[in-house]
Amino acid sequence: AQSVTQLDSQVPVFEEAPVELRCNYSSSVSVYLFWYVQYPNQGLQLLLKYLSGSTLVKGINGFEAEFNKSQTSFHLRKPSVHISDTAEYFCAVFYEGAQKLVFGQGTRLTINP
Amino acid sequence: ETGVTQSPTHLIKTRGQQVTLRCSSQSGHNTVSWYQQALGQGPQFIFQYYREEENGRGNFPPRFSGLQFPNYSSELNVNALELDDSALYLCASSLPGMIMNTEAFFGQGTRLTVV
């Protein structure tokens, strides 16, 4: 079965500190990986995606993520967070065999001044 | 501004009633997907439409149904509403291709409350 696990439901950090949001997924031959951000009362906005090629992908707002096939992980990182990064972050995996986009349960990132 | 618009933004219905949610996809996008996001959860895939036909479905009962129109706009219909149907319903549009949903653009959602 396809599943995506975000290991932390909430992550509090201080402004300008680094952050890592963790994501693991159930293994499959062919997957494509995404991180989305959701601000309050909004839809989802794509932060970055991994389809193929370099395992380190850079996205908007200074975020980056690294695809690790052996660990079946796709952790999201930012070296220095800003108050405006406060939001809910969702990892999503597209399982090509099932033609299905599966989301994790989300991580709430809270930035403290 | 993604260009995907959903209506209405909020809706309150009584258990047992039926509801129709609407989505206008981004220009040029002929694939539409619907997701249910319960409070504190990630979005769950309901189904997907491509060229007016359903071509993928998640683990939702038949009382969840949909339509896609020639202009690629879409509707989600839910019959016999239950309290657990209360959620944010998200619509996403994308171009089809070998890798579906690689550029899925989401609307702001419709928040449905069933009382």
Short mmCIF file of C-alpha atoms in Angstrom, two decimals:
data_model
loop_
_atom_site.label_atom_id
_atom_site.label_comp_id
_atom_site.label_asym_id
_atom_site.label_seq_id
_atom_site.Cartn_x
_atom_site.Cartn_y
_atom_site.Cartn_z
CA ALA A 1 0.00 0.00 0.00
CA GLN A 2 1.12 3.52 -0.70
CA SER A 3 1.77 5.67 2.35
CA VAL A 4 3.61 8.85 3.27
CA THR A 5 4.72 9.58 6.82
CA GLN A 6 5.69 12.99 8.13
CA LEU A 7 7.48 12.22 11.35
CA ASP A 8 6.71 15.48 13.16
CA SER A 9 3.22 16.90 13.49
CA GLN A 10 4.58 20.20 14.85
CA VAL A 11 7.99 21.86 14.63
CA PRO A 12 8.66 25.07 16.60
CA VAL A 13 11.83 26.98 15.73
CA PHE A 14 13.25 30.42 16.36
CA GLU A 15 13.50 32.96 13.58
CA GLU A 16 16.73 32.70 11.53
CA ALA A 17 17.38 29.17 12.81
CA PRO A 18 17.67 26.23 10.39
CA VAL A 19 14.83 23.74 10.07
CA GLU A 20 14.31 20.24 8.70
CA LEU A 21 10.89 18.70 8.11
CA ARG A 22 11.05 14.95 7.69
CA CYS A 23 9.19 12.79 5.20
CA ASN A 24 9.36 9.07 4.54
CA TYR A 25 7.32 7.08 2.05
CA SER A 26 6.56 3.46 1.32
CA SER A 27 8.91 2.10 -1.28
CA SER A 28 7.93 1.77 -4.91
CA VAL A 29 9.75 1.42 -8.18
CA SER A 30 8.59 4.66 -9.68
CA VAL A 31 7.73 7.66 -7.53
CA TYR A 32 7.77 11.41 -7.87
CA LEU A 33 8.08 13.57 -4.78
CA PHE A 34 6.65 16.93 -3.81
CA TRP A 35 6.47 19.39 -0.95
CA TYR A 36 3.49 21.72 -0.66
CA VAL A 37 2.83 24.61 1.73
CA GLN A 38 -0.60 25.62 3.01
CA TYR A 39 -1.18 28.98 4.65
CA PRO A 40 -4.30 29.45 6.82
CA ASN A 41 -7.54 29.32 4.85
CA GLN A 42 -5.68 28.76 1.60
CA GLY A 43 -5.17 25.96 -0.89
CA LEU A 44 -1.85 24.20 -1.46
CA GLN A 45 1.15 25.84 -3.10
CA LEU A 46 3.95 23.78 -4.64
CA LEU A 47 7.31 24.41 -2.95
CA LEU A 48 9.45 21.97 -4.92
CA LYS A 49 9.43 18.63 -6.67
CA TYR A 50 11.72 15.74 -7.52
CA LEU A 51 11.06 13.94 -10.79
CA SER A 52 14.52 12.69 -11.77
CA GLY A 53 18.16 13.79 -11.94
CA SER A 54 19.99 15.48 -9.10
CA THR A 55 18.77 14.28 -5.73
CA LEU A 56 19.05 17.77 -4.23
CA VAL A 57 16.25 19.98 -5.44
CA LYS A 58 15.76 23.66 -4.75
CA GLY A 59 12.39 25.33 -4.50
CA ILE A 60 10.79 28.64 -3.77
CA ASN A 61 11.29 30.74 -0.65
CA GLY A 62 14.78 29.31 -0.02
CA PHE A 63 13.63 25.74 0.64
CA GLU A 64 15.44 22.65 -0.61
CA ALA A 65 14.94 18.91 -0.28
CA GLU A 66 17.04 15.83 -0.77
CA PHE A 67 15.75 12.58 -2.26
CA ASN A 68 17.29 9.52 -0.63
CA LYS A 69 16.16 6.39 -2.43
CA SER A 70 17.79 3.91 -0.05
CA GLN A 71 16.19 5.59 2.96
CA THR A 72 12.91 6.28 1.07
CA SER A 73 13.05 9.80 2.41
CA PHE A 74 12.54 13.31 1.06
CA HIS A 75 13.33 15.74 3.88
CA LEU A 76 12.72 19.46 3.48
CA ARG A 77 15.27 21.98 4.75
CA LYS A 78 15.80 25.72 5.05
CA PRO A 79 19.01 27.20 6.46
CA SER A 80 17.34 30.25 8.01
CA VAL A 81 13.60 30.58 8.57
CA HIS A 82 11.49 33.71 8.63
CA ILE A 83 8.28 34.52 10.46
CA SER A 84 6.47 34.33 7.12
CA ASP A 85 7.36 30.62 6.83
CA THR A 86 4.78 29.82 9.51
CA ALA A 87 2.42 27.41 7.76
CA GLU A 88 1.46 23.77 7.31
CA TYR A 89 3.80 21.73 5.11
CA PHE A 90 2.76 18.60 3.25
CA CYS A 91 4.94 15.97 1.65
CA ALA A 92 3.30 14.18 -1.27
CA VAL A 93 4.32 11.22 -3.38
CA PHE A 94 2.97 10.33 -6.79
CA TYR A 95 2.96 6.56 -7.24
CA GLU A 96 3.14 6.04 -10.97
CA GLY A 97 1.86 2.47 -10.88
CA ALA A 98 -1.27 3.46 -8.99
CA GLN A 99 -1.53 6.87 -10.72
CA LYS A 100 -2.23 8.36 -7.32
CA LEU A 101 -0.89 11.34 -5.37
CA VAL A 102 -0.63 10.46 -1.67
CA PHE A 103 -0.12 13.13 0.98
CA GLY A 104 1.42 12.93 4.41
CA GLN A 105 -0.56 14.20 7.38
CA GLY A 106 1.31 17.50 7.46
CA THR A 107 3.80 19.30 9.71
CA ARG A 108 2.89 22.58 11.31
CA LEU A 109 5.92 24.88 11.30
CA THR A 110 5.79 27.63 13.91
CA ILE A 111 8.41 30.37 13.89
CA ASN A 112 9.04 32.15 17.18
CA PRO A 113 10.67 35.59 17.22
CA GLU B 1 -2.78 33.41 -8.16
CA THR B 2 -3.10 29.89 -9.57
CA GLY B 3 -6.19 30.44 -11.71
CA VAL B 4 -8.10 27.54 -10.12
CA THR B 5 -11.28 28.82 -8.53
CA GLN B 6 -13.72 26.95 -6.34
CA SER B 7 -17.22 27.81 -5.24
CA PRO B 8 -18.65 28.27 -2.76
CA THR B 9 -15.89 29.01 -0.24
CA HIS B 10 -17.99 27.90 2.72
CA LEU B 11 -21.09 25.75 3.00
CA ILE B 12 -23.22 24.36 5.81
CA LYS B 13 -25.46 21.36 5.15
CA THR B 14 -27.61 19.04 7.21
CA ARG B 15 -26.92 15.34 7.53
CA GLY B 16 -28.68 13.39 4.77
CA GLN B 17 -28.69 16.29 2.30
CA GLN B 18 -26.85 16.44 -1.01
CA VAL B 19 -24.18 18.98 -1.99
CA THR B 20 -22.51 20.11 -5.21
CA LEU B 21 -19.11 21.79 -5.20
CA ARG B 22 -17.68 23.51 -8.26
CA CYS B 23 -14.22 24.04 -9.70
CA SER B 24 -12.96 26.05 -12.64
CA SER B 25 -9.58 24.80 -13.72
CA GLN B 26 -6.61 26.83 -14.86
CA SER B 27 -6.65 27.75 -18.52
CA GLY B 28 -5.31 24.94 -20.70
CA HIS B 29 -5.52 22.31 -17.96
CA ASN B 30 -7.73 19.37 -18.92
CA THR B 31 -7.16 17.16 -15.86
CA VAL B 32 -8.97 17.86 -12.60
CA SER B 33 -8.53 16.09 -9.29
CA TRP B 34 -10.54 16.38 -6.08
CA TYR B 35 -9.24 15.92 -2.55
CA GLN B 36 -10.84 15.83 0.89
CA GLN B 37 -8.83 17.38 3.73
CA ALA B 38 -10.24 16.69 7.17
CA LEU B 39 -9.19 18.97 10.01
CA GLY B 40 -5.59 18.32 11.00
CA GLN B 41 -5.04 15.80 8.19
CA GLY B 42 -3.40 15.74 4.78
CA PRO B 43 -5.53 15.79 1.64
CA GLN B 44 -7.02 12.45 0.59
CA PHE B 45 -7.46 11.72 -3.13
CA ILE B 46 -11.13 11.33 -4.10
CA PHE B 47 -11.00 11.02 -7.89
CA GLN B 48 -9.60 12.49 -11.07
CA TYR B 49 -11.18 13.45 -14.39
CA TYR B 50 -9.51 13.68 -17.76
CA ARG B 51 -11.44 14.70 -20.87
CA GLU B 52 -14.77 14.32 -19.07
CA GLU B 53 -14.10 10.77 -17.86
CA GLU B 54 -13.10 9.52 -14.44
CA ASN B 55 -9.67 7.95 -14.73
CA GLY B 56 -8.68 7.35 -11.12
CA ARG B 57 -10.44 7.00 -7.79
CA GLY B 58 -9.42 6.82 -4.15
CA ASN B 59 -11.11 4.95 -1.31
CA PHE B 60 -14.36 6.89 -1.28
CA PRO B 61 -17.88 5.42 -1.50
CA PRO B 62 -20.08 5.80 -4.61
CA ARG B 63 -22.07 8.61 -2.96
CA PHE B 64 -19.07 10.75 -3.93
CA SER B 65 -19.43 11.40 -7.65
CA GLY B 66 -18.21 13.93 -10.14
CA LEU B 67 -18.50 15.47 -13.54
CA GLN B 68 -16.18 17.25 -15.88
CA PHE B 69 -17.57 19.53 -18.57
CA PRO B 70 -16.27 20.29 -22.09
CA ASN B 71 -14.67 23.51 -20.80
CA TYR B 72 -12.82 21.32 -18.24
CA SER B 73 -14.63 22.77 -15.24
CA SER B 74 -15.74 20.17 -12.74
CA GLU B 75 -18.26 19.33 -10.05
CA LEU B 76 -18.04 17.16 -6.97
CA ASN B 77 -21.36 15.78 -5.75
CA VAL B 78 -21.87 14.15 -2.39
CA ASN B 79 -25.16 12.42 -1.58
CA ALA B 80 -26.56 11.42 1.81
CA LEU B 81 -24.15 13.66 3.71
CA GLU B 82 -22.65 12.34 6.92
CA LEU B 83 -21.08 14.28 9.77
CA ASP B 84 -17.65 12.87 8.82
CA ASP B 85 -17.94 14.52 5.41
CA SER B 86 -17.16 17.83 7.10
CA ALA B 87 -13.84 18.89 5.59
CA LEU B 88 -12.03 21.22 3.22
CA TYR B 89 -12.53 20.02 -0.35
CA LEU B 90 -9.70 20.91 -2.70
CA CYS B 91 -9.70 20.90 -6.46
CA ALA B 92 -6.47 20.72 -8.46
CA SER B 93 -5.94 21.07 -12.18
CA SER B 94 -2.99 19.97 -14.26
CA LEU B 95 -1.86 19.12 -17.74
CA PRO B 96 -1.90 15.41 -18.55
CA GLY B 97 1.24 13.59 -19.37
CA MET B 98 3.27 10.57 -18.52
CA ILE B 99 3.69 11.99 -15.03
CA MET B 100 0.28 13.10 -13.88
CA ASN B 101 -0.04 15.90 -11.37
CA THR B 102 3.56 17.05 -11.75
CA GLU B 103 2.27 20.59 -11.95
CA ALA B 104 -0.97 20.38 -10.01
CA PHE B 105 -2.38 23.77 -9.14
CA PHE B 106 -4.78 23.88 -6.22
CA GLY B 107 -7.76 26.11 -5.59
CA GLN B 108 -8.41 27.67 -2.20
CA GLY B 109 -10.93 25.00 -1.31
CA THR B 110 -14.53 24.76 -0.18
CA ARG B 111 -15.07 24.26 3.54
CA LEU B 112 -18.09 22.00 4.04
CA THR B 113 -19.66 21.67 7.46
CA VAL B 114 -22.30 18.98 7.99
CA VAL B 115 -24.51 19.44 11.03
#
